[in-house]
GROMACS .gro file of C-alpha atoms in nm:
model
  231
    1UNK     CA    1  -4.100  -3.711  -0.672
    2UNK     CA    2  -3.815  -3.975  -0.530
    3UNK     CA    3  -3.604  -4.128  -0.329
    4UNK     CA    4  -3.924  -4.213  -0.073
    5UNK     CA    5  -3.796  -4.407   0.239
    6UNK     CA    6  -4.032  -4.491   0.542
    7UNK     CA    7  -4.036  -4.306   0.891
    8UNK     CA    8  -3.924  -4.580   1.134
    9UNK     CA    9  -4.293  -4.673   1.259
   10UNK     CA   10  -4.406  -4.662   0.925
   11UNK     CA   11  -4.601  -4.341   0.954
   12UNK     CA   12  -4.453  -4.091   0.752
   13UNK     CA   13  -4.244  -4.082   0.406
   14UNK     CA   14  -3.974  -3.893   0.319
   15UNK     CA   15  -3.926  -3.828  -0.060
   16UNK     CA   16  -3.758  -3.542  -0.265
   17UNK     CA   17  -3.911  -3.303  -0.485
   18UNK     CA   18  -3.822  -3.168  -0.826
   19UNK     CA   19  -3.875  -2.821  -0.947
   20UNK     CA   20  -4.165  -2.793  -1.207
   21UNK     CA   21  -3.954  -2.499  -1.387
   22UNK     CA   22  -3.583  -2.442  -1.453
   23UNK     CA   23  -3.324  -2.374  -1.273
   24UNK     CA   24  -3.364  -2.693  -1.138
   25UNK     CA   25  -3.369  -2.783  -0.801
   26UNK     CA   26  -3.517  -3.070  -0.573
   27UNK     CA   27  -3.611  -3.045  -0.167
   28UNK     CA   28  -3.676  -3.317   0.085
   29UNK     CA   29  -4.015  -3.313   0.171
   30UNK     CA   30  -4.208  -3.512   0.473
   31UNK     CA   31  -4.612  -3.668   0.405
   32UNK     CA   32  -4.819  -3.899   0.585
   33UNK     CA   33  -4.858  -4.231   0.445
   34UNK     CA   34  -5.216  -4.167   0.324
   35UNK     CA   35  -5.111  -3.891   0.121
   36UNK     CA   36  -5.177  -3.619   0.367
   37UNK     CA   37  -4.968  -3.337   0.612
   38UNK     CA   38  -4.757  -3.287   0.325
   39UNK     CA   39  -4.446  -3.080   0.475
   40UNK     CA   40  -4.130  -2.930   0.337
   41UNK     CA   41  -3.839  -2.965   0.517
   42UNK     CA   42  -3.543  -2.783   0.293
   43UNK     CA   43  -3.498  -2.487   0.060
   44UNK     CA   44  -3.164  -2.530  -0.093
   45UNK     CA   45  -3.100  -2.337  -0.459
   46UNK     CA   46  -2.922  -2.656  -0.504
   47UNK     CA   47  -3.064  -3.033  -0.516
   48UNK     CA   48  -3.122  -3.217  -0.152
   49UNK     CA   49  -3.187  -3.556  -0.259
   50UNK     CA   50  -3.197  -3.917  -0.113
   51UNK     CA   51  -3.358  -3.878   0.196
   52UNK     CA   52  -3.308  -4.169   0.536
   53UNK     CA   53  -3.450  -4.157   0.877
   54UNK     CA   54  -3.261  -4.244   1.161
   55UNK     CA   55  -3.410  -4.563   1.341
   56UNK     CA   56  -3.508  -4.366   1.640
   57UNK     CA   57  -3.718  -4.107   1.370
   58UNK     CA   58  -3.574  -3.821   1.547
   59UNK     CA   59  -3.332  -3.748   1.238
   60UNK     CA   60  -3.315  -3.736   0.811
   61UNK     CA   61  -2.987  -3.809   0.676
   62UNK     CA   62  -2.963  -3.669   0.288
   63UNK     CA   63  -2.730  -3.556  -0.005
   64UNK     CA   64  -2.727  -3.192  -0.125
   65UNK     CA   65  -2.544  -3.018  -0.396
   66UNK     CA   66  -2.596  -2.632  -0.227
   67UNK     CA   67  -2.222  -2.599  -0.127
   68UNK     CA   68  -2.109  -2.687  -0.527
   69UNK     CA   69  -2.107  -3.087  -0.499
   70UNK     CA   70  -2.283  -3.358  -0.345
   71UNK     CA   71  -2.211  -3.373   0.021
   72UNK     CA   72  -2.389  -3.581   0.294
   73UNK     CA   73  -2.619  -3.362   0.563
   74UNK     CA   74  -2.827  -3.470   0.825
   75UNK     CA   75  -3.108  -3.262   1.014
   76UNK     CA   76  -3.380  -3.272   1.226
   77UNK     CA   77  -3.684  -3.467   1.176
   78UNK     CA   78  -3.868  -3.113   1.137
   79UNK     CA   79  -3.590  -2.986   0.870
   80UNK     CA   80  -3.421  -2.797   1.129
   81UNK     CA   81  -2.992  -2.762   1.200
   82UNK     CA   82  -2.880  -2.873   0.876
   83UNK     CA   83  -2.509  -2.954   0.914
   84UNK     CA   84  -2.265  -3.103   0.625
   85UNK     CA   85  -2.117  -3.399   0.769
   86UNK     CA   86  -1.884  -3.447   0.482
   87UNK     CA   87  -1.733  -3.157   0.372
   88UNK     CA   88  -1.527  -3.306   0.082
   89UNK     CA   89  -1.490  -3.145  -0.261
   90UNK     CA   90  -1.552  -3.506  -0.373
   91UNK     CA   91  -1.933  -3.611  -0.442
   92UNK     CA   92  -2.113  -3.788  -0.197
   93UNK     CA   93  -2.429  -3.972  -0.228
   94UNK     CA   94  -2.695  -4.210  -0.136
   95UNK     CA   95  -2.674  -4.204   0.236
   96UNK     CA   96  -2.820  -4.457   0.462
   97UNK     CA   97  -2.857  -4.498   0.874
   98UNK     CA   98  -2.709  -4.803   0.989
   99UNK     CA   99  -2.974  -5.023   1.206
  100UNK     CA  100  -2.837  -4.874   1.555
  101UNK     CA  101  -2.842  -4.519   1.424
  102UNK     CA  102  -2.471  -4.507   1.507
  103UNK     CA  103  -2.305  -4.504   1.158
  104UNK     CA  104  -2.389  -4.368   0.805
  105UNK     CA  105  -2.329  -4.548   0.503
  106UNK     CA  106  -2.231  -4.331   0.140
  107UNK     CA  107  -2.106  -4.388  -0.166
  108UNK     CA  108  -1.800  -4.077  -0.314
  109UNK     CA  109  -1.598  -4.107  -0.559
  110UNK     CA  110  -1.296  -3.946  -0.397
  111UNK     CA  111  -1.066  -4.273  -0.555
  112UNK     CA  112  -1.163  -4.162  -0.860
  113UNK     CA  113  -1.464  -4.397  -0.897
  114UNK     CA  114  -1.757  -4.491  -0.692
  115UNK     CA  115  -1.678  -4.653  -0.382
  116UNK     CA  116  -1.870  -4.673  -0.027
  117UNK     CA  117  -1.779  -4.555   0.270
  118UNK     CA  118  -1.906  -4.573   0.646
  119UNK     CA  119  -1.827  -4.285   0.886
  120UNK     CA  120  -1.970  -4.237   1.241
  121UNK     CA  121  -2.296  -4.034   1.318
  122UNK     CA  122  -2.100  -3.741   1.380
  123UNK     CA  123  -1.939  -3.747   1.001
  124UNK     CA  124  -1.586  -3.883   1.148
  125UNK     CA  125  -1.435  -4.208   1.098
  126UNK     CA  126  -1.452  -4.247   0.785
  127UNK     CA  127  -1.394  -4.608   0.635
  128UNK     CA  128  -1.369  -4.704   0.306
  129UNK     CA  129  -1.551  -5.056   0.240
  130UNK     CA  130  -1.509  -5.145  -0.123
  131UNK     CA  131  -1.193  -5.121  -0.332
  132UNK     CA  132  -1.143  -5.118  -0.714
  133UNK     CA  133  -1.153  -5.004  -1.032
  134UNK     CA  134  -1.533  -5.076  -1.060
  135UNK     CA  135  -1.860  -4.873  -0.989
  136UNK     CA  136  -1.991  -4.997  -0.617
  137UNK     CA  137  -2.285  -4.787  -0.476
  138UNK     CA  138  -2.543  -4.738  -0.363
  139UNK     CA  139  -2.526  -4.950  -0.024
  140UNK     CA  140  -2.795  -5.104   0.187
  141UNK     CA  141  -2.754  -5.210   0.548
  142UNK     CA  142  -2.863  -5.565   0.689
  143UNK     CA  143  -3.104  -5.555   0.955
  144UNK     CA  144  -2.876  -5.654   1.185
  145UNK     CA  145  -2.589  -5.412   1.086
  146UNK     CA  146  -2.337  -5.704   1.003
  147UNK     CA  147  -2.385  -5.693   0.600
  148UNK     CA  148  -2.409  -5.477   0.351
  149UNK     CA  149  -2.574  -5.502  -0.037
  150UNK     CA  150  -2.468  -5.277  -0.296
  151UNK     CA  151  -2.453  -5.250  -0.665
  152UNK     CA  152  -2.146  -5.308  -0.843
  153UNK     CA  153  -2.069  -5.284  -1.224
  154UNK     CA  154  -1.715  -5.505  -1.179
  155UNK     CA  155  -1.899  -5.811  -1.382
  156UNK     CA  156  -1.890  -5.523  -1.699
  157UNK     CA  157  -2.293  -5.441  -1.598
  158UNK     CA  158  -2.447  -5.353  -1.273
  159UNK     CA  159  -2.542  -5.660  -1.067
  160UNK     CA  160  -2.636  -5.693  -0.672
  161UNK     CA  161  -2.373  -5.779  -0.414
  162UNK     CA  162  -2.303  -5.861  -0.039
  163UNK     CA  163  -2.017  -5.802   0.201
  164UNK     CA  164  -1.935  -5.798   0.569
  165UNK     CA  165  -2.000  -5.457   0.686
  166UNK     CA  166  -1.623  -5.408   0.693
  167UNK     CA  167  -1.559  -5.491   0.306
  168UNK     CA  168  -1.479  -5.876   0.340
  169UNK     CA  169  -1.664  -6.200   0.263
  170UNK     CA  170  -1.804  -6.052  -0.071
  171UNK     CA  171  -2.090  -6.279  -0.246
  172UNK     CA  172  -2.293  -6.219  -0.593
  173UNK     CA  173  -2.643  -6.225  -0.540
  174UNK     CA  174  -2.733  -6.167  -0.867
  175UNK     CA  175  -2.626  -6.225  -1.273
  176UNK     CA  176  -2.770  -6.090  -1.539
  177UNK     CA  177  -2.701  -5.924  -1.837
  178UNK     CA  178  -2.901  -5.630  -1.740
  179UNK     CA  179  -2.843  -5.372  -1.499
  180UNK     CA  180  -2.963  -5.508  -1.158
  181UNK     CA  181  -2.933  -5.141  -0.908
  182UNK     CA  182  -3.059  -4.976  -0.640
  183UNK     CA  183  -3.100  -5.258  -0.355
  184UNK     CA  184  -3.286  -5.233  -0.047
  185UNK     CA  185  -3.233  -5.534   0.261
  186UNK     CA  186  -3.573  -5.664   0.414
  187UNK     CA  187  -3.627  -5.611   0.720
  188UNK     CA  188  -3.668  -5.972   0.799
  189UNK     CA  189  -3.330  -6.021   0.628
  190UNK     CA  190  -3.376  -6.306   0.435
  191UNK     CA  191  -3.443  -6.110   0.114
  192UNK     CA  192  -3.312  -5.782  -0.117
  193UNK     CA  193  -3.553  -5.579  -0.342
  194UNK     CA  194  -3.390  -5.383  -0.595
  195UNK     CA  195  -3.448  -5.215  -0.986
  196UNK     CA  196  -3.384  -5.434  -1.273
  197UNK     CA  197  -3.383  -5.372  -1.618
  198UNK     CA  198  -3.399  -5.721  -1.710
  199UNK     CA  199  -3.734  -5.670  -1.900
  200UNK     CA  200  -3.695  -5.436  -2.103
  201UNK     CA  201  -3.769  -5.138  -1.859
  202UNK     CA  202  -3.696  -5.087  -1.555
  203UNK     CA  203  -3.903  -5.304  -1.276
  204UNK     CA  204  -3.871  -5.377  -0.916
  205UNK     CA  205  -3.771  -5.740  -0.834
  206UNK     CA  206  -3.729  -5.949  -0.509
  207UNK     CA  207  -3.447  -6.207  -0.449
  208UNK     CA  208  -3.313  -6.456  -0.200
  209UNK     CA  209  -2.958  -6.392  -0.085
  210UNK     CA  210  -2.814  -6.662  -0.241
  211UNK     CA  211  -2.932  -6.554  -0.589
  212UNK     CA  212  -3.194  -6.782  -0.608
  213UNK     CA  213  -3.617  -6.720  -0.670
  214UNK     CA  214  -3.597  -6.351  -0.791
  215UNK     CA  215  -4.004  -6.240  -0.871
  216UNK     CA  216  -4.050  -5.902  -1.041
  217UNK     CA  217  -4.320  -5.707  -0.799
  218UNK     CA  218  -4.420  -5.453  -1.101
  219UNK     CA  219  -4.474  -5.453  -1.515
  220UNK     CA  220  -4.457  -5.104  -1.549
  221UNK     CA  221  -4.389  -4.960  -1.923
  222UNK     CA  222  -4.301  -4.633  -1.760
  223UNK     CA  223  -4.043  -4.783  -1.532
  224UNK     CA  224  -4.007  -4.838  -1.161
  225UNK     CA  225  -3.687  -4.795  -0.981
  226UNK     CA  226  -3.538  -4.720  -0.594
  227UNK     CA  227  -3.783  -4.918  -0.397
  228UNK     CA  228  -3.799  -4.926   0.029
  229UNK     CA  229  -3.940  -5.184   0.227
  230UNK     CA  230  -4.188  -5.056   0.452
  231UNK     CA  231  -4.077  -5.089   0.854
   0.00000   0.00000   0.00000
């Protein structure tokens, strides 16, 4: 099981499943925060990974490789009207709501690398936010919709970045020799958890925007990765 992100009013999880037994395959499931009402929400031959609610809970954004590639889909909170709202023979991962529900943040590598991307609700619109010959994904929305954190192997090793929601004013959070992935914004703002492998194995850190104070939350020999702030 991964990939959990919160319900809006903290309530519920959704997560994806792996099969136990090959071919392999993964669904987006739905549970209760204490573990129970454990529902499952697709039943693709393919993967359907990466699950994100909308803010108003009504919706799950997620990726799915049942048409031959990653593409982005979104569908009811109750796994019903599943629509492809990319439909690109490029992959397309890691989507995420913006704060107002009205846009959808993704990384594809339809440049020929990873990049992110923002496109309306509807799967239209589509702007491309970060430029290069580097690695930049996944991305993380502020809580107020005006930045953006994402990963970015341009320093020759994944390390955290910020931007403008429109690709400008990019910062460095962090700089380390490890890989530094996978961030997620707090919701008061002021603060970015994300994976590191900085100790040997992968662990779940906290850090001030400007780089500074970063605390690993777990020492887990098994590894932690892709956390979520809770609402």
């Amino acid at each position: 099981d991964g990939g959990a992100t919160w319900s809006p009013d903290g309530s519920k999880l959704a997560f994806h499943r792996v099969s136990a037994a090959p071919p392999i395959s993964s669904d987006i499931y739905a549970i209760n925060v204490d573990g129970t009402g454990l529902g499952q929400l697709t039943n693709s031959p393919g993967e359907d990974n990466n699950p994100n609610w909308s803010p108003d809970g009504s919706r799950i954004v997620f990726e799915s490789t049942r048409d031959g590639n990653y593409e982005i889909y979104v569908m009811n909170a109750d796994g019903s009207g599943q629509v492809n709202l990319s439909n690109s023979p490029s992959s397309e991962e890691f989507p995420e709501w913006s704060p107002d529900g009205a846009r959808i943040i993704f990384a594809s590598d339809r440049t020929g690398n990873e990049d992110l991307f923002v496109m309306n609700r509807d799967g239209l619109g589509i702007q491309q936010v970060t430029f290069g010959a580097s690695d930049d994904w996944p991305g993380t929305w502020s809580p107020d919709a005006s930045r953006i954190a994402f990963a970015s192997n341009a320093p020759g090793n994944n390390d955290i970045f910020t931007m403008n929601s429109d690709g400008t004013g990019v910062q460095q959070v962090t700089t380390n020799s490890a890989d530094d992935w996978l961030p997620d914004w707090s919701p008061g703002g002021s603060e970015i958890a994300f994976s590191s492998s900085r100790s040997g194995t992968k662990d779940i850190y906290v850090i001030r925007l400007d780089g500074s104070s970063a605390v690993a939350v777990t020492s887990d020999p098994a590894g932690d990765f892709d956390p979520s702030w809770s609402p």
